[in-house]
CSV table of C-alpha atoms and ligand atoms in Angstrom, one decimal:
chain,number,residue,atom,x,y,z
A,1,MET,CA,-20.0,-12.2,-11.5
A,2,LYS,CA,-16.5,-13.6,-11.8
A,3,VAL,CA,-13.6,-11.4,-10.6
A,4,GLY,CA,-9.8,-11.6,-11.0
A,5,VAL,CA,-7.4,-10.2,-8.4
A,6,ILE,CA,-3.8,-9.7,-9.3
A,7,GLY,CA,-1.2,-10.1,-6.5
A,8,SER,CA,-0.2,-12.4,-3.7
A,9,GLY,CA,0.1,-10.4,-0.5
A,10,GLY,CA,-2.0,-9.6,2.5
A,11,ARG,CA,-3.6,-6.8,0.6
A,12,GLU,CA,-4.8,-9.2,-2.1
A,13,HIS,CA,-6.1,-11.7,0.5
A,14,ALA,CA,-8.1,-8.9,2.1
A,15,ILE,CA,-9.5,-7.9,-1.3
A,16,CYS,CA,-10.5,-11.5,-2.2
A,17,PHE,CA,-12.1,-11.8,1.3
A,18,SER,CA,-14.1,-8.6,0.8
A,19,LEU,CA,-15.3,-9.7,-2.7
A,20,LYS,CA,-16.2,-13.2,-1.4
A,21,ASN,CA,-18.5,-11.5,1.1
A,22,SER,CA,-20.6,-10.1,-1.7
A,23,ASN,CA,-23.6,-12.1,-2.9
A,24,LYS,CA,-22.9,-10.6,-6.4
A,25,ILE,CA,-19.7,-12.5,-6.7
A,26,LYS,CA,-19.8,-16.1,-7.8
A,27,GLU,CA,-16.1,-16.8,-8.2
A,28,VAL,CA,-12.8,-15.1,-7.4
A,29,PHE,CA,-9.5,-15.9,-9.2
A,30,CYS,CA,-6.3,-14.8,-7.6
A,31,PHE,CA,-3.1,-14.4,-9.7
A,32,PRO,CA,-1.0,-16.0,-8.2
A,33,GLY,CA,-2.4,-15.7,-4.6
A,34,ASN,CA,-1.2,-17.4,-1.4
A,35,ALA,CA,-2.4,-20.1,1.0
A,36,GLY,CA,-5.0,-17.7,2.4
A,37,THR,CA,-6.5,-16.8,-1.0
A,38,ALA,CA,-6.5,-20.5,-1.9
A,39,SER,CA,-9.2,-21.1,0.7
A,40,ILE,CA,-11.6,-18.6,-0.8
A,41,ALA,CA,-10.5,-18.2,-4.4
A,42,THR,CA,-9.0,-20.2,-7.2
A,43,ASN,CA,-5.2,-19.5,-7.3
A,44,ILE,CA,-3.8,-19.3,-10.8
A,45,ASP,CA,-0.1,-19.5,-11.1
A,46,ILE,CA,0.8,-17.1,-13.9
A,47,ASP,CA,3.9,-14.9,-13.9
A,48,LEU,CA,2.6,-11.3,-13.4
A,49,ASN,CA,5.1,-10.0,-16.0
A,50,ASP,CA,3.3,-12.2,-18.6
A,51,PHE,CA,0.4,-9.9,-19.6
A,52,LYS,CA,-0.5,-12.0,-22.6
A,53,LYS,CA,-1.0,-15.2,-20.5
A,54,LEU,CA,-3.0,-13.2,-18.0
A,55,LYS,CA,-5.2,-11.8,-20.7
A,56,ASP,CA,-5.7,-15.2,-22.4
A,57,PHE,CA,-6.8,-16.7,-19.0
A,58,ILE,CA,-9.2,-13.8,-18.2
A,59,LEU,CA,-10.9,-13.9,-21.7
A,60,LYS,CA,-11.1,-17.7,-21.7
A,61,ASN,CA,-12.7,-17.8,-18.3
A,62,GLN,CA,-15.0,-14.8,-19.0
A,63,ILE,CA,-13.9,-12.9,-15.9
A,64,ASP,CA,-16.1,-9.9,-15.6
A,65,PHE,CA,-13.6,-7.5,-14.1
A,66,VAL,CA,-10.0,-7.5,-12.7
A,67,ILE,CA,-8.5,-5.6,-9.7
A,68,ILE,CA,-4.8,-4.9,-9.7
A,69,GLY,CA,-3.2,-5.1,-6.2
A,70,PRO,CA,0.5,-4.2,-6.5
A,71,GLU,CA,2.3,-1.3,-8.1
A,72,LYS,CA,4.7,-3.1,-10.4
A,73,PRO,CA,2.2,-4.3,-13.0
A,74,LEU,CA,0.4,-0.9,-12.9
A,75,VAL,CA,3.6,1.0,-13.5
A,76,ASP,CA,4.4,-1.5,-16.3
A,77,GLY,CA,1.1,-0.7,-18.0
A,78,ILE,CA,-1.1,-3.7,-17.3
A,79,VAL,CA,-4.3,-1.6,-17.3
A,80,ASP,CA,-3.6,-0.2,-20.8
A,81,TYR,CA,-2.8,-3.7,-22.1
A,82,LEU,CA,-5.9,-5.5,-20.7
A,83,GLU,CA,-8.2,-2.6,-21.7
A,84,LYS,CA,-7.1,-3.0,-25.3
A,85,PHE,CA,-8.9,-6.4,-25.2
A,86,ASN,CA,-12.0,-4.9,-23.7
A,87,ILE,CA,-11.3,-6.4,-20.3
A,88,LYS,CA,-12.7,-4.3,-17.4
A,89,VAL,CA,-9.9,-3.3,-15.0
A,90,PHE,CA,-9.8,-1.4,-11.7
A,91,GLY,CA,-6.5,0.4,-11.5
A,92,PRO,CA,-4.8,3.5,-13.0
A,93,ASN,CA,-3.2,3.4,-16.4
A,94,LYS,CA,0.5,3.7,-17.2
A,95,VAL,CA,0.7,7.5,-17.4
A,96,ALA,CA,-1.2,7.9,-14.1
A,97,SER,CA,1.0,5.2,-12.4
A,98,GLN,CA,4.0,7.4,-12.8
A,99,LEU,CA,2.7,9.1,-9.7
A,100,GLU,CA,4.3,6.1,-7.9
A,101,GLY,CA,6.7,4.9,-10.7
A,102,SER,CA,8.7,8.2,-10.8
A,103,LYS,CA,9.2,10.4,-7.9
A,104,ILE,CA,10.5,13.1,-10.2
A,105,PHE,CA,7.3,13.0,-12.3
A,106,THR,CA,5.3,13.6,-9.0
A,107,LYS,CA,7.7,16.4,-7.9
A,108,LYS,CA,7.3,18.2,-11.2
A,109,LEU,CA,3.5,17.9,-10.9
A,110,CYS,CA,3.7,19.3,-7.4
A,111,GLU,CA,5.8,22.2,-8.7
A,112,LYS,CA,3.5,23.0,-11.6
A,113,TYR,CA,0.3,22.9,-9.5
A,114,GLN,CA,1.8,24.3,-6.2
A,115,ILE,CA,1.1,21.1,-4.3
A,116,PRO,CA,2.8,21.3,-0.9
A,117,THR,CA,5.7,19.0,-0.7
A,118,ALA,CA,9.3,19.0,0.6
A,119,LYS,CA,11.7,21.4,-1.3
A,120,PHE,CA,13.8,19.3,-3.6
A,121,GLY,CA,16.5,19.2,-6.3
A,122,ILE,CA,17.1,16.7,-9.1
A,123,PHE,CA,20.7,15.7,-9.7
A,124,LEU,CA,22.1,13.9,-12.7
A,125,ASN,CA,25.4,12.7,-11.3
A,126,SER,CA,27.2,12.0,-8.2
A,127,LYS,CA,29.5,15.1,-8.5
A,128,SER,CA,26.7,17.7,-8.7
A,129,ALA,CA,24.8,15.9,-5.8
A,130,SER,CA,27.9,15.8,-3.6
A,131,SER,CA,28.8,19.5,-4.2
A,132,PHE,CA,25.2,20.4,-3.3
A,133,LEU,CA,25.4,18.2,-0.1
A,134,GLN,CA,28.5,20.1,1.1
A,135,LYS,CA,26.3,23.2,1.5
A,136,CYS,CA,23.2,21.5,3.0
A,137,SER,CA,22.0,21.3,6.6
A,138,PHE,CA,21.2,17.8,7.9
A,139,PRO,CA,19.2,15.6,8.2
A,140,ILE,CA,18.5,15.5,4.5
A,141,VAL,CA,16.5,13.0,2.4
A,142,ILE,CA,18.0,11.2,-0.6
A,143,LYS,CA,15.7,9.2,-3.0
A,144,ALA,CA,16.2,6.9,-6.0
A,145,ASP,CA,13.7,7.9,-8.7
A,146,GLY,CA,12.0,4.7,-9.7
A,147,LEU,CA,10.2,1.8,-7.8
A,148,ALA,CA,12.4,0.5,-5.0
A,149,ALA,CA,9.9,-1.6,-2.9
A,150,GLY,CA,10.0,1.1,-0.2
A,151,LYS,CA,13.8,0.9,0.1
A,152,GLY,CA,15.1,3.7,-2.1
A,153,VAL,CA,14.9,6.4,0.5
A,154,TYR,CA,17.8,7.5,2.8
A,155,ILE,CA,17.5,9.9,5.7
A,156,SER,CA,21.1,11.0,6.1
A,157,GLU,CA,22.3,12.7,9.3
A,158,ASN,CA,25.6,13.9,7.9
A,159,TYR,CA,27.6,14.5,4.8
A,160,SER,CA,29.4,11.1,4.9
A,161,ASP,CA,26.2,9.1,5.1
A,162,ALA,CA,24.6,11.3,2.4
A,163,SER,CA,27.4,10.8,-0.1
A,164,LYS,CA,27.4,7.1,0.5
A,165,ALA,CA,23.6,7.1,-0.3
A,166,VAL,CA,24.3,9.0,-3.5
A,167,ASP,CA,27.0,6.5,-4.6
A,168,GLU,CA,24.8,3.5,-3.8
A,169,ILE,CA,21.9,4.9,-6.0
A,170,PHE,CA,24.2,5.9,-8.9
A,171,ASN,CA,25.9,2.5,-8.7
A,172,GLY,CA,22.6,0.9,-9.4
A,173,LYS,CA,21.5,-0.5,-6.1
A,174,PHE,CA,17.9,0.2,-7.1
A,175,GLY,CA,18.3,-0.3,-10.8
A,176,LYS,CA,19.9,1.9,-13.4
A,177,ALA,CA,19.8,5.5,-12.1
A,178,GLU,CA,20.1,8.5,-14.4
A,179,ASN,CA,19.2,10.9,-11.6
A,180,LEU,CA,18.2,11.1,-8.0
A,181,LEU,CA,16.3,13.4,-5.7
A,182,ILE,CA,17.6,15.3,-2.7
A,183,GLU,CA,14.9,16.8,-0.5
A,184,GLU,CA,14.3,18.8,2.6
A,185,PHE,CA,13.6,16.7,5.7
A,186,LEU,CA,10.1,17.4,7.0
A,187,ASN,CA,9.6,17.1,10.7
A,188,GLY,CA,6.1,16.1,11.5
A,189,GLU,CA,3.8,13.1,11.8
A,190,GLU,CA,3.0,10.8,9.0
A,191,MET,CA,-0.5,9.9,7.8
A,192,SER,CA,-1.8,7.6,5.0
A,193,PHE,CA,-4.8,9.1,3.2
A,194,PHE,CA,-6.7,7.0,0.6
A,195,ILE,CA,-9.2,7.9,-2.1
A,196,ILE,CA,-10.9,5.9,-4.7
A,197,SER,CA,-11.6,7.4,-8.1
A,198,ASP,CA,-13.6,6.4,-11.2
A,199,GLY,CA,-11.9,9.0,-13.4
A,200,THR,CA,-14.6,11.6,-13.1
A,201,CYS,CA,-15.2,11.8,-9.4
A,202,PHE,CA,-13.6,10.5,-6.2
A,203,LYS,CA,-14.5,9.5,-2.7
A,204,ILE,CA,-12.4,9.4,0.5
A,205,PHE,CA,-11.4,5.8,1.3
A,206,GLY,CA,-10.2,6.2,4.9
A,207,THR,CA,-7.0,7.1,6.7
A,208,ALA,CA,-4.4,4.9,8.5
A,209,GLN,CA,-1.0,5.0,10.0
A,210,ASP,CA,1.5,2.3,9.3
A,211,HIS,CA,4.7,1.3,11.0
A,212,LYS,CA,7.5,0.8,8.5
A,213,ARG,CA,10.5,0.2,10.7
A,214,VAL,CA,11.3,-3.4,11.8
A,215,PHE,CA,11.7,-2.8,15.5
A,216,GLU,CA,9.6,-1.5,18.4
A,217,GLY,CA,9.8,2.3,18.9
A,218,ASP,CA,10.1,2.7,15.1
A,219,LYS,CA,13.7,1.7,15.1
A,220,GLY,CA,15.8,-0.4,12.6
A,221,LYS,CA,15.5,-0.9,8.9
A,222,ASN,CA,12.5,0.0,6.7
A,223,THR,CA,10.2,-2.8,5.8
A,224,GLY,CA,7.1,-3.2,3.7
A,225,GLY,CA,5.1,-2.5,6.9
A,226,MET,CA,5.0,-4.2,10.3
A,227,GLY,CA,1.5,-3.1,11.2
A,228,ALA,CA,-1.1,-0.4,10.9
A,229,TYR,CA,-4.1,1.2,12.5
A,230,SER,CA,-7.1,3.0,11.2
A,231,PRO,CA,-8.3,5.8,11.5
A,232,SER,CA,-5.1,7.9,11.8
A,233,ARG,CA,-5.2,9.9,15.1
A,234,LEU,CA,-4.6,13.1,13.0
A,235,GLU,CA,-7.9,12.8,11.1
A,236,SER,CA,-10.1,15.9,11.3
A,237,ASP,CA,-12.5,17.7,9.0
A,238,GLU,CA,-10.2,20.7,8.7
A,239,LEU,CA,-7.2,18.6,7.8
A,240,THR,CA,-9.3,16.5,5.3
A,241,GLN,CA,-10.4,19.7,3.5
A,242,LYS,CA,-6.7,20.9,3.3
A,243,ILE,CA,-5.6,17.5,1.9
A,244,ILE,CA,-8.5,17.4,-0.7
A,245,ASN,CA,-8.1,21.0,-1.8
A,246,ASN,CA,-4.3,21.4,-1.7
A,247,ILE,CA,-3.2,18.0,-2.7
A,248,ILE,CA,-5.7,15.5,-4.2
A,249,LYS,CA,-7.7,17.9,-6.4
A,250,PRO,CA,-4.7,19.6,-8.0
A,251,THR,CA,-3.1,16.2,-8.6
A,252,LEU,CA,-6.2,14.8,-10.4
A,253,GLU,CA,-6.5,18.1,-12.3
A,254,GLY,CA,-2.9,17.9,-13.3
A,255,LEU,CA,-3.4,14.4,-14.7
A,256,LYS,CA,-6.5,15.5,-16.6
A,257,ASN,CA,-4.4,18.1,-18.3
A,258,LEU,CA,-2.2,15.3,-19.4
A,259,ASN,CA,-5.3,13.7,-20.9
A,260,CYS,CA,-5.4,11.1,-18.2
A,261,GLU,CA,-8.3,10.1,-16.0
A,262,TYR,CA,-7.3,8.5,-12.7
A,263,LYS,CA,-9.2,5.2,-12.0
A,264,GLY,CA,-8.3,3.2,-9.0
A,265,PHE,CA,-7.1,3.7,-5.4
A,266,LEU,CA,-4.8,6.6,-4.8
A,267,TYR,CA,-2.7,6.5,-1.6
A,268,ALA,CA,-1.2,9.8,-0.5
A,269,GLY,CA,1.7,9.4,2.0
A,270,LEU,CA,1.6,12.7,3.9
A,271,MET,CA,3.7,14.5,6.5
A,272,ILE,CA,1.5,16.7,8.7
A,273,VAL,CA,3.6,19.7,9.9
A,274,ASN,CA,1.9,22.0,12.3
A,275,GLY,CA,-1.5,21.0,11.0
A,276,ASP,CA,-0.6,21.4,7.4
A,277,PRO,CA,-0.3,18.4,5.0
A,278,PHE,CA,2.8,17.9,2.8
A,279,LEU,CA,2.9,15.2,0.1
A,280,ILE,CA,5.8,12.8,0.7
A,281,GLU,CA,4.8,10.2,-1.9
A,282,TYR,CA,2.0,8.8,-3.9
A,283,ASN,CA,1.2,5.1,-4.3
A,284,VAL,CA,-1.2,4.2,-7.1
A,285,ARG,CA,-2.8,1.3,-5.1
A,286,MET,CA,-3.9,0.5,-1.6
A,287,GLY,CA,-1.2,0.2,1.1
A,288,ASP,CA,-0.2,-3.1,2.5
A,289,PRO,CA,-0.9,-3.6,5.5
A,290,GLU,CA,-3.2,-0.5,5.4
A,291,CYS,CA,-5.6,-2.3,3.0
A,292,GLN,CA,-6.0,-5.3,5.4
A,293,THR,CA,-6.6,-2.8,8.2
A,294,LEU,CA,-9.2,-0.8,6.4
A,295,LEU,CA,-11.3,-3.2,4.4
A,296,PRO,CA,-12.8,-5.0,7.5
A,297,LYS,CA,-14.3,-1.6,8.4
A,298,LEU,CA,-16.2,-1.4,5.2
A,299,LYS,CA,-20.0,-1.7,5.4
A,300,THR,CA,-20.8,-1.1,1.7
A,301,ASP,CA,-20.4,-4.1,-0.6
A,302,PHE,CA,-16.8,-3.9,-1.9
A,303,SER,CA,-17.8,-5.4,-5.3
A,304,ILE,CA,-20.4,-2.7,-5.8
A,305,ILE,CA,-17.8,0.0,-5.1
A,306,ILE,CA,-15.3,-1.4,-7.6
A,307,ASN,CA,-18.0,-2.0,-10.2
A,308,SER,CA,-19.3,1.6,-9.8
A,309,CYS,CA,-15.7,2.8,-10.4
A,310,ILE,CA,-15.4,0.7,-13.5
A,311,GLU,CA,-18.8,1.9,-14.8
A,312,LYS,CA,-18.0,5.6,-13.8
A,313,LYS,CA,-20.9,5.7,-11.4
A,314,LEU,CA,-19.1,6.3,-8.2
A,315,GLN,CA,-20.8,9.7,-7.7
A,316,LYS,CA,-24.1,8.1,-6.9
A,317,LEU,CA,-22.7,5.7,-4.3
A,318,ASP,CA,-22.5,6.3,-0.6
A,319,ILE,CA,-19.5,4.4,0.9
A,320,GLU,CA,-20.3,3.4,4.5
A,321,TRP,CA,-17.9,2.3,7.2
A,322,HIS,CA,-18.1,0.8,10.7
A,323,GLU,CA,-17.3,3.4,13.3
A,324,ASP,CA,-14.9,1.3,15.3
A,325,LYS,CA,-11.1,1.1,15.3
A,326,SER,CA,-9.1,-1.4,13.4
A,327,LEU,CA,-5.5,-2.6,14.1
A,328,CYS,CA,-3.2,-5.0,12.2
A,329,VAL,CA,-0.1,-6.7,13.5
A,330,VAL,CA,2.2,-8.4,10.9
A,331,LEU,CA,3.8,-11.7,11.7
A,332,CYS,CA,7.2,-11.9,10.0
A,333,SER,CA,9.8,-14.6,9.4
A,334,LYS,CA,12.8,-14.2,11.8
A,335,GLY,CA,15.5,-12.2,10.0
A,336,TYR,CA,13.2,-10.1,7.9
A,337,PRO,CA,13.9,-7.6,6.2
A,338,ASP,CA,17.3,-9.3,5.7
A,339,ALA,CA,17.7,-13.0,5.0
A,340,TYR,CA,15.1,-15.4,6.4
A,341,LYS,CA,14.1,-19.1,6.0
A,342,LYS,CA,11.2,-20.2,3.9
A,343,ASN,CA,9.0,-23.3,3.9
A,344,ILE,CA,8.5,-23.4,7.7
A,345,GLU,CA,5.1,-24.9,8.6
A,346,ILE,CA,2.5,-22.7,10.3
A,347,ASP,CA,-0.3,-24.6,12.0
A,348,LEU,CA,-3.6,-22.6,12.0
A,349,LYS,CA,-5.9,-25.6,12.4
A,350,LYS,CA,-6.7,-25.0,16.0
A,351,ILE,CA,-7.1,-21.3,15.7
A,352,ASP,CA,-10.5,-19.9,16.6
A,353,LEU,CA,-11.2,-16.4,15.3
A,354,LYS,CA,-13.4,-14.2,17.4
A,355,LYS,CA,-16.0,-11.9,15.9
A,356,ASN,CA,-14.3,-9.0,14.1
A,357,GLN,CA,-11.0,-10.8,13.9
A,358,TYR,CA,-9.3,-11.7,10.6
A,359,ILE,CA,-6.2,-13.5,9.5
A,360,PHE,CA,-5.0,-12.3,6.1
A,361,HIS,CA,-2.1,-14.3,4.6
A,362,ALA,CA,0.9,-12.7,2.9
A,363,GLY,CA,4.0,-14.8,2.3
A,364,THR,CA,2.4,-18.3,2.6
A,365,LYS,CA,1.8,-21.2,0.3
A,366,ILE,CA,0.4,-24.7,0.5
A,367,THR,CA,2.8,-27.6,0.3
A,368,ASP,CA,1.7,-31.2,0.9
A,369,ASN,CA,-1.6,-30.0,2.3
A,370,LYS,CA,0.2,-27.8,4.9
A,371,ILE,CA,0.5,-24.0,5.2
A,372,VAL,CA,4.2,-23.0,5.0
A,373,SER,CA,5.9,-19.7,5.0
A,374,ASN,CA,7.0,-18.3,1.6
A,375,GLY,CA,8.1,-14.7,2.4
A,376,GLY,CA,9.3,-12.1,4.9
A,377,ARG,CA,5.8,-10.9,5.9
A,378,VAL,CA,3.7,-14.0,6.6
A,379,LEU,CA,0.4,-13.3,8.3
A,380,ASN,CA,-1.6,-10.1,9.1
A,381,ILE,CA,-3.6,-10.3,12.3
A,382,VAL,CA,-6.4,-7.7,12.2
A,383,THR,CA,-8.9,-6.9,15.0
A,384,ARG,CA,-11.7,-4.4,14.9
A,385,SER,CA,-12.8,-3.1,18.3
A,386,TYR,CA,-14.3,-0.1,20.2
A,387,ASP,CA,-10.7,1.1,21.0
A,388,PHE,CA,-7.2,0.5,19.7
A,389,LYS,CA,-5.9,-0.9,23.0
A,390,SER,CA,-8.3,-3.9,23.0
A,391,ALA,CA,-7.8,-4.3,19.3
A,392,ARG,CA,-4.1,-4.7,19.8
A,393,GLU,CA,-4.5,-7.0,22.9
A,394,ASN,CA,-6.8,-9.3,20.9
A,395,SER,CA,-4.4,-9.4,17.9
A,396,ILE,CA,-1.5,-10.3,20.2
A,397,LYS,CA,-3.6,-12.9,22.0
A,398,LEU,CA,-4.2,-14.6,18.7
A,399,LEU,CA,-0.5,-14.3,17.8
A,400,ASN,CA,0.3,-16.1,21.1
A,401,GLU,CA,-2.1,-18.8,20.2
A,402,ILE,CA,-0.5,-19.2,16.7
A,403,ASN,CA,2.8,-19.4,18.5
A,404,TRP,CA,4.9,-19.7,15.4
A,405,ASP,CA,8.5,-20.5,16.3
A,406,ASN,CA,10.0,-19.0,13.2
A,407,GLY,CA,8.2,-15.7,13.6
A,408,PHE,CA,8.4,-12.3,15.3
A,409,TYR,CA,6.2,-9.2,15.4
A,410,ARG,CA,6.1,-5.8,16.9
A,411,LYS,CA,4.1,-5.6,20.1
A,412,ASP,CA,3.8,-1.8,20.0
A,413,ILE,CA,1.7,-1.2,16.9
A,414,GLY,CA,-0.4,1.9,17.5
A,415,TYR,CA,1.7,3.1,20.4
A,416,LYS,CA,0.9,6.7,19.6
A,417,VAL,CA,-2.8,6.1,20.0
A,418,ILE,CA,-2.5,3.6,22.9
A,419,GLN,CA,-1.5,4.9,26.4
B,1,AMP,P1,8.7,6.9,0.9
B,1,AMP,O1,9.2,5.6,0.3
B,1,AMP,O2,8.9,8.1,0.0
B,1,AMP,O3,7.4,6.8,1.6
B,1,AMP,O4,9.7,7.2,2.1
B,1,AMP,C1,9.9,6.3,3.1
B,1,AMP,C2,9.8,7.0,4.4
B,1,AMP,O5,10.9,8.0,4.5
B,1,AMP,C3,8.6,7.8,4.6
B,1,AMP,O6,7.5,7.0,5.1
B,1,AMP,C4,9.0,8.8,5.6
B,1,AMP,O7,9.0,8.2,6.9
B,1,AMP,C5,10.4,9.1,5.2
B,1,AMP,N1,10.5,10.3,4.4
B,1,AMP,C6,10.5,10.4,3.1
B,1,AMP,N2,10.6,11.6,2.6
B,1,AMP,C7,10.7,12.4,3.7
B,1,AMP,C8,10.9,13.8,4.0
B,1,AMP,N3,11.0,14.7,2.9
B,1,AMP,N4,11.0,14.2,5.2
B,1,AMP,C9,11.0,13.4,6.3
B,1,AMP,N5,10.8,12.0,6.1
B,1,AMP,C10,10.7,11.5,4.9
B,2,LIG,N1,2.5,0.3,3.8
B,2,LIG,C1,3.2,1.0,2.8
B,2,LIG,C2,3.0,0.7,1.5
B,2,LIG,O1,2.1,-0.1,1.1
B,2,LIG,O2,3.6,1.2,0.6
């Protein structure tokens, strides 16, 4: 079979890698891909906003199915568009993608189906938001409604910070804003919980914990993710049952009542407060770097899992995992998440990967036969091991061997599970 993968990050490299390991897959095309995908797939440089060009290429090259990695094309309706041309696609449609595309859509669904989440209010202008904030206790959370690449969330410690956040959102920092959300601050521990669904049934697809802040000790600005580990230390049968019954099932039921079947990965960002899960956000895709952390643990052929979803046969499939731990450290360009240099060479020629070690590229490309940096997050170093401590040690050993002058990384990924 021939497969197409849409996206260019570490998540998509890990997806291409898992597909390539299947003897059912003859060829992988990655749109547009990076230097890592170039070594195992054919990179095709098409603008992801140009659905028509993508469709023409997929049909012309008789690609059997397509996996959508990032949220933007999903929220923009790429699945609905490609399916109109009878292309098989793995990913949720436009209606379902509002779970990530509109925080207010999700909050209203939570309200209707009594899904536990932070208490919230929706405000249409800065005046009403500010007068509400004068009566609030702090910290409080302020969120832009639409997609903001993980940046549209403020946790404000006082009135002055909060009203600055409100102004920034209404002044269009994250795109035109007709409203915003103010919500209660939940004090607990975060957990990422993944399922995969074929529209009629779903299976759990693992748990993870990512580290969003740029500096060690979870300090500094939010980023796309500086590292992750799987499984989450909070994972237990009791918690899983609560997440499934109180959050996942009512969400899928709510979508069904909108005539919408959910097909794809669904990523619930949860806050666990005194043993009870609260929904913070949904993402309608795998997490990045959680995907790179999780996929190496998969035993079952990834292409069979995706195909079963597309064929609505997931029910019959048993998804099997390696029992060990997995930990990912992200190598970033100095300066990220603010300004950073691009086009700096990264020499990986002498790097020897040990068993159960993986390098997944993110912001890289090939120029004059050399790998050069092309983004803020550059490489993902993943190690699977019997414990998190040795997984981290081995990832850091590899980072020392790579010894990239222009880079930095967090040495404390997984500190809550490593003594
Ligand atoms: P989000 O983009 O919604 O995932 O939010 C980014 C980060 O803000 C989350 O990973 C949490 O760490 C934090 N956050 C969001 N909402 C809340 C909340 N209601 N209470 C506490 N922390 C939150
Ligand atoms: N790692 C967080 C995300 O993918 O949104």
